[in-house]
Amino acid sequence: MTITSPPDTLMWEARAQAGRQADLLPHIEQTVLPTVLADPACLDAGIYLGGQDRVVLIAHFTSTPPPLPAPPDDLLLRSVHQWPFRRHATCRGPAAHTSDASAAG
């Protein structure tokens, strides 16, 4: 199968210098995330914290995602990686239905 549709999802990953994930996170929350949310095509965005001082942002758009700014070099172990994807499917588990019901009540 060949996918010919343009990407609509961006995975952006920054790896902080050892022990500096807490220093990197405010930059992402105050600079990178607002850039994403200001794009009129942005549907949603989430920030995830991972091992080895990684911070990942995954954002969904109605069109091709823009490239995002990199944090200051002194916070990073290596350059930021950005991958555009095309969303194939979104599935929800039982817990999503439970939280939907409690939010509606």
Short mmCIF file of N, CA, C and O in Angstrom, two decimals:
data_model
loop_
_atom_site.label_atom_id
_atom_site.label_comp_id
_atom_site.label_asym_id
_atom_site.label_seq_id
_atom_site.Cartn_x
_atom_site.Cartn_y
_atom_site.Cartn_z
N MET A 1 0.84 -1.17 0.00
CA MET A 1 0.00 0.00 0.00
C MET A 1 0.89 1.24 0.00
O MET A 1 1.82 1.36 0.78
N THR A 2 0.56 2.18 -0.86
CA THR A 2 1.27 3.45 -0.91
C THR A 2 0.36 4.54 -0.35
O THR A 2 -0.80 4.66 -0.75
N ILE A 3 0.90 5.33 0.55
CA ILE A 3 0.13 6.42 1.13
C ILE A 3 0.49 7.69 0.38
O ILE A 3 1.65 8.09 0.35
N THR A 4 -0.50 8.32 -0.22
CA THR A 4 -0.24 9.52 -1.01
C THR A 4 -0.79 10.78 -0.36
O THR A 4 -0.54 11.87 -0.84
N SER A 5 -1.57 10.66 0.70
CA SER A 5 -2.12 11.83 1.38
C SER A 5 -1.01 12.57 2.11
O SER A 5 -0.08 11.95 2.63
N PRO A 6 -1.13 13.90 2.21
CA PRO A 6 -0.11 14.65 2.95
C PRO A 6 -0.18 14.35 4.44
O PRO A 6 -1.23 13.95 4.96
N PRO A 7 0.92 14.55 5.16
CA PRO A 7 0.91 14.30 6.60
C PRO A 7 0.01 15.29 7.33
O PRO A 7 -0.20 16.41 6.87
N ASP A 8 -0.53 14.85 8.47
CA ASP A 8 -1.37 15.72 9.29
C ASP A 8 -1.02 15.63 10.77
O ASP A 8 -1.70 16.19 11.62
N THR A 9 0.05 14.92 11.08
CA THR A 9 0.48 14.72 12.47
C THR A 9 1.98 14.97 12.54
O THR A 9 2.72 14.60 11.63
N LEU A 10 2.40 15.61 13.62
CA LEU A 10 3.82 15.86 13.81
C LEU A 10 4.26 15.27 15.13
O LEU A 10 3.61 15.48 16.17
N MET A 11 5.34 14.52 15.10
CA MET A 11 6.00 14.05 16.32
C MET A 11 7.32 14.81 16.39
O MET A 11 8.13 14.74 15.48
N TRP A 12 7.48 15.54 17.47
CA TRP A 12 8.64 16.40 17.69
C TRP A 12 9.32 15.92 18.96
O TRP A 12 8.67 15.82 20.01
N GLU A 13 10.61 15.57 18.87
CA GLU A 13 11.31 15.01 20.03
C GLU A 13 12.59 15.79 20.31
O GLU A 13 13.40 16.01 19.42
N ALA A 14 12.73 16.20 21.57
CA ALA A 14 13.95 16.86 22.02
C ALA A 14 14.55 16.02 23.14
O ALA A 14 13.84 15.54 24.02
N ARG A 15 15.86 15.84 23.09
CA ARG A 15 16.56 15.12 24.15
C ARG A 15 17.46 16.10 24.88
O ARG A 15 18.38 16.68 24.29
N ALA A 16 17.16 16.29 26.15
CA ALA A 16 17.89 17.26 26.96
C ALA A 16 19.25 16.72 27.37
O ALA A 16 19.48 15.50 27.39
N GLN A 17 20.13 17.64 27.73
CA GLN A 17 21.39 17.26 28.36
C GLN A 17 21.02 16.43 29.60
O GLN A 17 19.95 16.61 30.18
N ALA A 18 21.89 15.54 30.01
CA ALA A 18 21.63 14.66 31.16
C ALA A 18 21.17 15.47 32.37
O ALA A 18 21.81 16.45 32.75
N GLY A 19 20.01 15.08 32.92
CA GLY A 19 19.47 15.72 34.10
C GLY A 19 18.81 17.07 33.86
O GLY A 19 18.43 17.75 34.81
N ARG A 20 18.63 17.48 32.59
CA ARG A 20 18.10 18.83 32.30
C ARG A 20 16.70 18.81 31.70
O ARG A 20 16.22 19.80 31.18
N GLN A 21 16.00 17.67 31.81
CA GLN A 21 14.65 17.60 31.27
C GLN A 21 13.76 18.67 31.92
O GLN A 21 12.97 19.33 31.24
N ALA A 22 13.90 18.89 33.22
CA ALA A 22 13.09 19.89 33.92
C ALA A 22 13.39 21.30 33.44
O ALA A 22 12.53 22.18 33.49
N ASP A 23 14.60 21.54 32.94
CA ASP A 23 14.96 22.85 32.38
C ASP A 23 14.41 23.01 30.96
O ASP A 23 14.07 24.11 30.55
N LEU A 24 14.34 21.90 30.24
CA LEU A 24 13.85 21.92 28.86
C LEU A 24 12.34 22.08 28.80
O LEU A 24 11.81 22.77 27.93
N LEU A 25 11.63 21.47 29.73
CA LEU A 25 10.17 21.45 29.70
C LEU A 25 9.54 22.85 29.67
O LEU A 25 8.64 23.09 28.86
N PRO A 26 9.96 23.81 30.49
CA PRO A 26 9.34 25.14 30.41
C PRO A 26 9.51 25.80 29.04
O PRO A 26 8.60 26.48 28.56
N HIS A 27 10.65 25.58 28.40
CA HIS A 27 10.84 26.15 27.06
C HIS A 27 9.80 25.56 26.10
O HIS A 27 9.22 26.29 25.29
N ILE A 28 9.58 24.27 26.20
CA ILE A 28 8.62 23.63 25.30
C ILE A 28 7.20 24.12 25.61
O ILE A 28 6.44 24.43 24.71
N GLU A 29 6.87 24.23 26.88
CA GLU A 29 5.53 24.68 27.27
C GLU A 29 5.28 26.14 26.90
O GLU A 29 4.17 26.51 26.55
N GLN A 30 6.31 26.97 26.97
CA GLN A 30 6.14 28.42 26.78
C GLN A 30 6.48 28.91 25.38
O GLN A 30 6.10 30.03 25.02
N THR A 31 7.21 28.12 24.61
CA THR A 31 7.62 28.56 23.27
C THR A 31 7.12 27.63 22.17
O THR A 31 6.45 28.06 21.24
N VAL A 32 7.44 26.35 22.28
CA VAL A 32 7.09 25.40 21.23
C VAL A 32 5.57 25.16 21.20
O VAL A 32 4.94 25.26 20.13
N LEU A 33 4.98 24.84 22.33
CA LEU A 33 3.55 24.56 22.38
C LEU A 33 2.70 25.74 21.89
O LEU A 33 1.79 25.56 21.08
N PRO A 34 2.97 26.98 22.32
CA PRO A 34 2.18 28.10 21.80
C PRO A 34 2.32 28.27 20.28
O PRO A 34 1.36 28.66 19.62
N THR A 35 3.48 27.94 19.73
CA THR A 35 3.65 27.99 18.27
C THR A 35 2.71 27.00 17.60
O THR A 35 2.06 27.32 16.61
N VAL A 36 2.62 25.81 18.17
CA VAL A 36 1.73 24.78 17.62
C VAL A 36 0.28 25.23 17.73
O VAL A 36 -0.48 25.20 16.77
N LEU A 37 -0.13 25.66 18.92
CA LEU A 37 -1.52 26.01 19.16
C LEU A 37 -1.97 27.27 18.41
O LEU A 37 -3.16 27.46 18.17
N ALA A 38 -1.03 28.11 18.00
CA ALA A 38 -1.37 29.31 17.23
C ALA A 38 -1.65 29.00 15.77
O ALA A 38 -2.25 29.80 15.07
N ASP A 39 -1.23 27.82 15.32
CA ASP A 39 -1.48 27.45 13.92
C ASP A 39 -2.97 27.16 13.75
O ASP A 39 -3.52 26.32 14.45
N PRO A 40 -3.64 27.84 12.81
CA PRO A 40 -5.08 27.64 12.64
C PRO A 40 -5.47 26.21 12.27
O PRO A 40 -6.61 25.81 12.46
N ALA A 41 -4.52 25.43 11.76
CA ALA A 41 -4.81 24.05 11.37
C ALA A 41 -4.63 23.06 12.53
O ALA A 41 -4.92 21.88 12.39
N CYS A 42 -4.18 23.54 13.70
CA CYS A 42 -3.93 22.65 14.84
C CYS A 42 -5.24 22.18 15.45
O CYS A 42 -6.11 22.98 15.78
N LEU A 43 -5.36 20.87 15.63
CA LEU A 43 -6.51 20.27 16.32
C LEU A 43 -6.23 20.07 17.79
O LEU A 43 -7.06 20.35 18.65
N ASP A 44 -5.05 19.52 18.10
CA ASP A 44 -4.66 19.26 19.48
C ASP A 44 -3.18 18.98 19.54
O ASP A 44 -2.54 18.75 18.52
N ALA A 45 -2.65 19.02 20.75
CA ALA A 45 -1.22 18.73 20.96
C ALA A 45 -1.05 18.17 22.35
O ALA A 45 -1.77 18.55 23.28
N GLY A 46 -0.12 17.25 22.50
CA GLY A 46 0.19 16.67 23.80
C GLY A 46 1.69 16.63 24.01
O GLY A 46 2.44 16.43 23.06
N ILE A 47 2.11 16.83 25.25
CA ILE A 47 3.52 16.76 25.61
C ILE A 47 3.71 15.51 26.46
O ILE A 47 2.94 15.24 27.38
N TYR A 48 4.75 14.75 26.13
CA TYR A 48 5.05 13.49 26.81
C TYR A 48 6.49 13.53 27.31
O TYR A 48 7.37 14.04 26.62
N LEU A 49 6.71 12.98 28.49
CA LEU A 49 8.06 12.90 29.06
C LEU A 49 8.52 11.46 28.99
O LEU A 49 7.77 10.55 29.33
N GLY A 50 9.76 11.27 28.53
CA GLY A 50 10.28 9.92 28.37
C GLY A 50 11.62 9.76 29.04
O GLY A 50 12.19 10.71 29.58
N GLY A 51 12.11 8.55 28.97
CA GLY A 51 13.42 8.23 29.52
C GLY A 51 14.53 8.95 28.78
O GLY A 51 14.32 9.53 27.72
N GLN A 52 15.69 8.92 29.34
CA GLN A 52 16.87 9.56 28.77
C GLN A 52 16.63 11.05 28.53
O GLN A 52 17.10 11.63 27.55
N ASP A 53 15.86 11.69 29.44
CA ASP A 53 15.60 13.13 29.40
C ASP A 53 14.96 13.59 28.10
O ASP A 53 15.21 14.69 27.62
N ARG A 54 14.06 12.76 27.55
CA ARG A 54 13.36 13.12 26.32
C ARG A 54 12.05 13.84 26.63
O ARG A 54 11.36 13.52 27.60
N VAL A 55 11.71 14.79 25.76
CA VAL A 55 10.40 15.43 25.77
C VAL A 55 9.87 15.30 24.34
O VAL A 55 10.55 15.64 23.38
N VAL A 56 8.65 14.78 24.23
CA VAL A 56 8.03 14.56 22.92
C VAL A 56 6.73 15.36 22.85
O VAL A 56 5.97 15.39 23.82
N LEU A 57 6.52 15.99 21.73
CA LEU A 57 5.26 16.68 21.47
C LEU A 57 4.64 16.01 20.26
O LEU A 57 5.31 15.81 19.24
N ILE A 58 3.38 15.64 20.38
CA ILE A 58 2.64 15.06 19.25
C ILE A 58 1.45 15.97 19.01
O ILE A 58 0.67 16.26 19.93
N ALA A 59 1.33 16.46 17.78
CA ALA A 59 0.26 17.39 17.44
C ALA A 59 -0.46 16.91 16.19
O ALA A 59 0.17 16.38 15.26
N HIS A 60 -1.78 17.12 16.18
CA HIS A 60 -2.61 16.75 15.02
C HIS A 60 -3.13 18.02 14.36
O HIS A 60 -3.52 18.97 15.04
N PHE A 61 -3.12 18.01 13.05
CA PHE A 61 -3.51 19.17 12.26
C PHE A 61 -4.53 18.76 11.21
O PHE A 61 -4.70 17.58 10.92
N THR A 62 -5.18 19.75 10.60
CA THR A 62 -6.09 19.49 9.48
C THR A 62 -5.35 19.58 8.15
O THR A 62 -5.93 19.32 7.11
N SER A 63 -4.08 19.95 8.20
CA SER A 63 -3.26 20.03 6.99
C SER A 63 -1.82 19.69 7.38
O SER A 63 -1.56 19.27 8.51
N THR A 64 -0.90 19.88 6.47
CA THR A 64 0.50 19.54 6.72
C THR A 64 1.04 20.34 7.91
O THR A 64 0.90 21.57 7.95
N PRO A 65 1.64 19.66 8.90
CA PRO A 65 2.17 20.35 10.07
C PRO A 65 3.39 21.21 9.73
O PRO A 65 4.18 20.85 8.86
N PRO A 66 3.54 22.32 10.45
CA PRO A 66 4.71 23.17 10.23
C PRO A 66 5.91 22.63 11.00
O PRO A 66 5.75 21.90 11.98
N PRO A 67 7.12 22.98 10.59
CA PRO A 67 8.29 22.65 11.43
C PRO A 67 8.24 23.53 12.68
O PRO A 67 7.72 24.65 12.65
N LEU A 68 8.77 23.01 13.76
CA LEU A 68 8.72 23.75 15.03
C LEU A 68 10.10 24.24 15.43
O LEU A 68 11.12 23.65 15.04
N PRO A 69 10.14 25.29 16.25
CA PRO A 69 11.43 25.84 16.66
C PRO A 69 12.17 24.91 17.61
O PRO A 69 11.56 24.17 18.38
N ALA A 70 13.47 24.98 17.55
CA ALA A 70 14.32 24.18 18.45
C ALA A 70 14.60 24.96 19.73
O ALA A 70 14.71 26.19 19.70
N PRO A 71 14.71 24.26 20.84
CA PRO A 71 15.11 24.91 22.10
C PRO A 71 16.57 25.37 22.01
O PRO A 71 17.30 24.99 21.09
N PRO A 72 17.02 26.17 22.97
CA PRO A 72 18.42 26.59 23.00
C PRO A 72 19.37 25.39 23.01
O PRO A 72 19.11 24.40 23.70
N ASP A 73 20.44 25.50 22.27
CA ASP A 73 21.41 24.40 22.15
C ASP A 73 21.97 23.94 23.49
O ASP A 73 22.27 22.77 23.67
N ASP A 74 22.12 24.86 24.45
CA ASP A 74 22.74 24.48 25.72
C ASP A 74 21.86 23.53 26.54
O ASP A 74 22.32 22.90 27.48
N LEU A 75 20.57 23.40 26.18
CA LEU A 75 19.68 22.46 26.86
C LEU A 75 19.68 21.08 26.21
O LEU A 75 19.25 20.11 26.82
N LEU A 76 20.15 21.01 24.97
CA LEU A 76 19.99 19.79 24.17
C LEU A 76 21.23 18.92 24.15
O LEU A 76 22.35 19.42 24.07
N LEU A 77 21.00 17.61 24.15
CA LEU A 77 22.09 16.65 23.96
C LEU A 77 22.40 16.51 22.48
O LEU A 77 23.53 16.31 22.09
N ARG A 78 21.37 16.63 21.66
CA ARG A 78 21.50 16.53 20.20
C ARG A 78 20.39 17.36 19.57
O ARG A 78 19.51 17.85 20.25
N SER A 79 20.45 17.52 18.28
CA SER A 79 19.43 18.33 17.61
C SER A 79 18.05 17.69 17.74
O SER A 79 17.92 16.48 17.92
N VAL A 80 17.03 18.52 17.65
CA VAL A 80 15.64 18.07 17.72
C VAL A 80 15.32 17.22 16.50
O VAL A 80 15.78 17.52 15.40
N HIS A 81 14.52 16.20 16.70
CA HIS A 81 14.03 15.37 15.59
C HIS A 81 12.56 15.68 15.38
O HIS A 81 11.80 15.80 16.36
N GLN A 82 12.14 15.81 14.13
CA GLN A 82 10.75 16.06 13.79
C GLN A 82 10.33 15.12 12.68
O GLN A 82 11.03 15.01 11.68
N TRP A 83 9.21 14.42 12.89
CA TRP A 83 8.70 13.49 11.89
C TRP A 83 7.25 13.82 11.57
O TRP A 83 6.41 13.80 12.47
N PRO A 84 6.93 14.09 10.32
CA PRO A 84 5.52 14.23 9.94
C PRO A 84 4.93 12.85 9.63
O PRO A 84 5.61 11.98 9.08
N PHE A 85 3.68 12.64 10.04
CA PHE A 85 2.98 11.39 9.80
C PHE A 85 1.60 11.69 9.24
O PHE A 85 1.09 12.80 9.36
N ARG A 86 0.96 10.68 8.71
CA ARG A 86 -0.45 10.74 8.33
C ARG A 86 -1.19 9.84 9.31
O ARG A 86 -0.87 8.66 9.44
N ARG A 87 -2.15 10.40 10.04
CA ARG A 87 -2.91 9.61 11.00
C ARG A 87 -3.72 8.56 10.24
O ARG A 87 -4.42 8.87 9.29
N HIS A 88 -3.62 7.33 10.67
CA HIS A 88 -4.34 6.22 10.04
C HIS A 88 -5.65 5.94 10.78
O HIS A 88 -6.68 5.75 10.17
N ALA A 89 -5.59 5.89 12.11
CA ALA A 89 -6.78 5.57 12.89
C ALA A 89 -6.61 6.09 14.31
O ALA A 89 -5.50 6.21 14.81
N THR A 90 -7.72 6.39 14.95
CA THR A 90 -7.74 6.73 16.36
C THR A 90 -8.73 5.79 17.03
O THR A 90 -9.88 5.70 16.60
N CYS A 91 -8.28 5.08 18.03
CA CYS A 91 -9.12 4.11 18.72
C CYS A 91 -9.16 4.47 20.20
O CYS A 91 -8.20 5.00 20.74
N ARG A 92 -10.26 4.17 20.84
CA ARG A 92 -10.42 4.51 22.25
C ARG A 92 -10.69 3.24 23.05
O ARG A 92 -11.46 2.39 22.63
N GLY A 93 -10.06 3.17 24.22
CA GLY A 93 -10.25 2.02 25.10
C GLY A 93 -11.36 2.27 26.10
O GLY A 93 -11.96 3.35 26.14
N PRO A 94 -11.65 1.27 26.93
CA PRO A 94 -12.75 1.37 27.89
C PRO A 94 -12.63 2.56 28.84
O PRO A 94 -13.62 3.18 29.20
N ALA A 95 -11.42 2.91 29.25
CA ALA A 95 -11.25 4.02 30.20
C ALA A 95 -11.69 5.35 29.60
O ALA A 95 -12.18 6.22 30.30
N ALA A 96 -11.55 5.51 28.30
CA ALA A 96 -11.98 6.75 27.64
C ALA A 96 -13.48 6.92 27.75
O ALA A 96 -13.97 8.02 27.98
N HIS A 97 -14.21 5.84 27.64
CA HIS A 97 -15.67 5.90 27.73
C HIS A 97 -16.11 6.23 29.16
O HIS A 97 -17.06 6.97 29.37
N THR A 98 -15.40 5.69 30.14
CA THR A 98 -15.71 5.97 31.53
C THR A 98 -15.47 7.43 31.84
O THR A 98 -16.30 8.08 32.47
N SER A 99 -14.34 7.98 31.40
CA SER A 99 -14.05 9.38 31.70
C SER A 99 -15.00 10.30 30.93
O SER A 99 -15.36 11.36 31.43
N ASP A 100 -15.45 9.91 29.74
CA ASP A 100 -16.44 10.70 29.00
C ASP A 100 -17.75 10.77 29.79
O ASP A 100 -18.35 11.83 29.89
N ALA A 101 -18.16 9.66 30.35
CA ALA A 101 -19.43 9.62 31.10
C ALA A 101 -19.34 10.47 32.35
O ALA A 101 -20.28 11.20 32.68
N SER A 102 -18.21 10.43 33.04
CA SER A 102 -18.09 11.23 34.27
C SER A 102 -17.98 12.71 33.94
O SER A 102 -18.43 13.54 34.70
N ALA A 103 -17.39 13.05 32.80
CA ALA A 103 -17.28 14.46 32.41
C ALA A 103 -18.65 15.02 32.01
O ALA A 103 -18.93 16.19 32.21
N ALA A 104 -19.49 14.17 31.45
CA ALA A 104 -20.81 14.62 31.00
C ALA A 104 -21.77 14.79 32.16
O ALA A 104 -22.74 15.53 32.08
N GLY A 105 -21.52 14.07 33.26
CA GLY A 105 -22.45 14.04 34.39
C GLY A 105 -22.30 15.20 35.23
O GLY A 105 -22.92 15.99 35.74
#
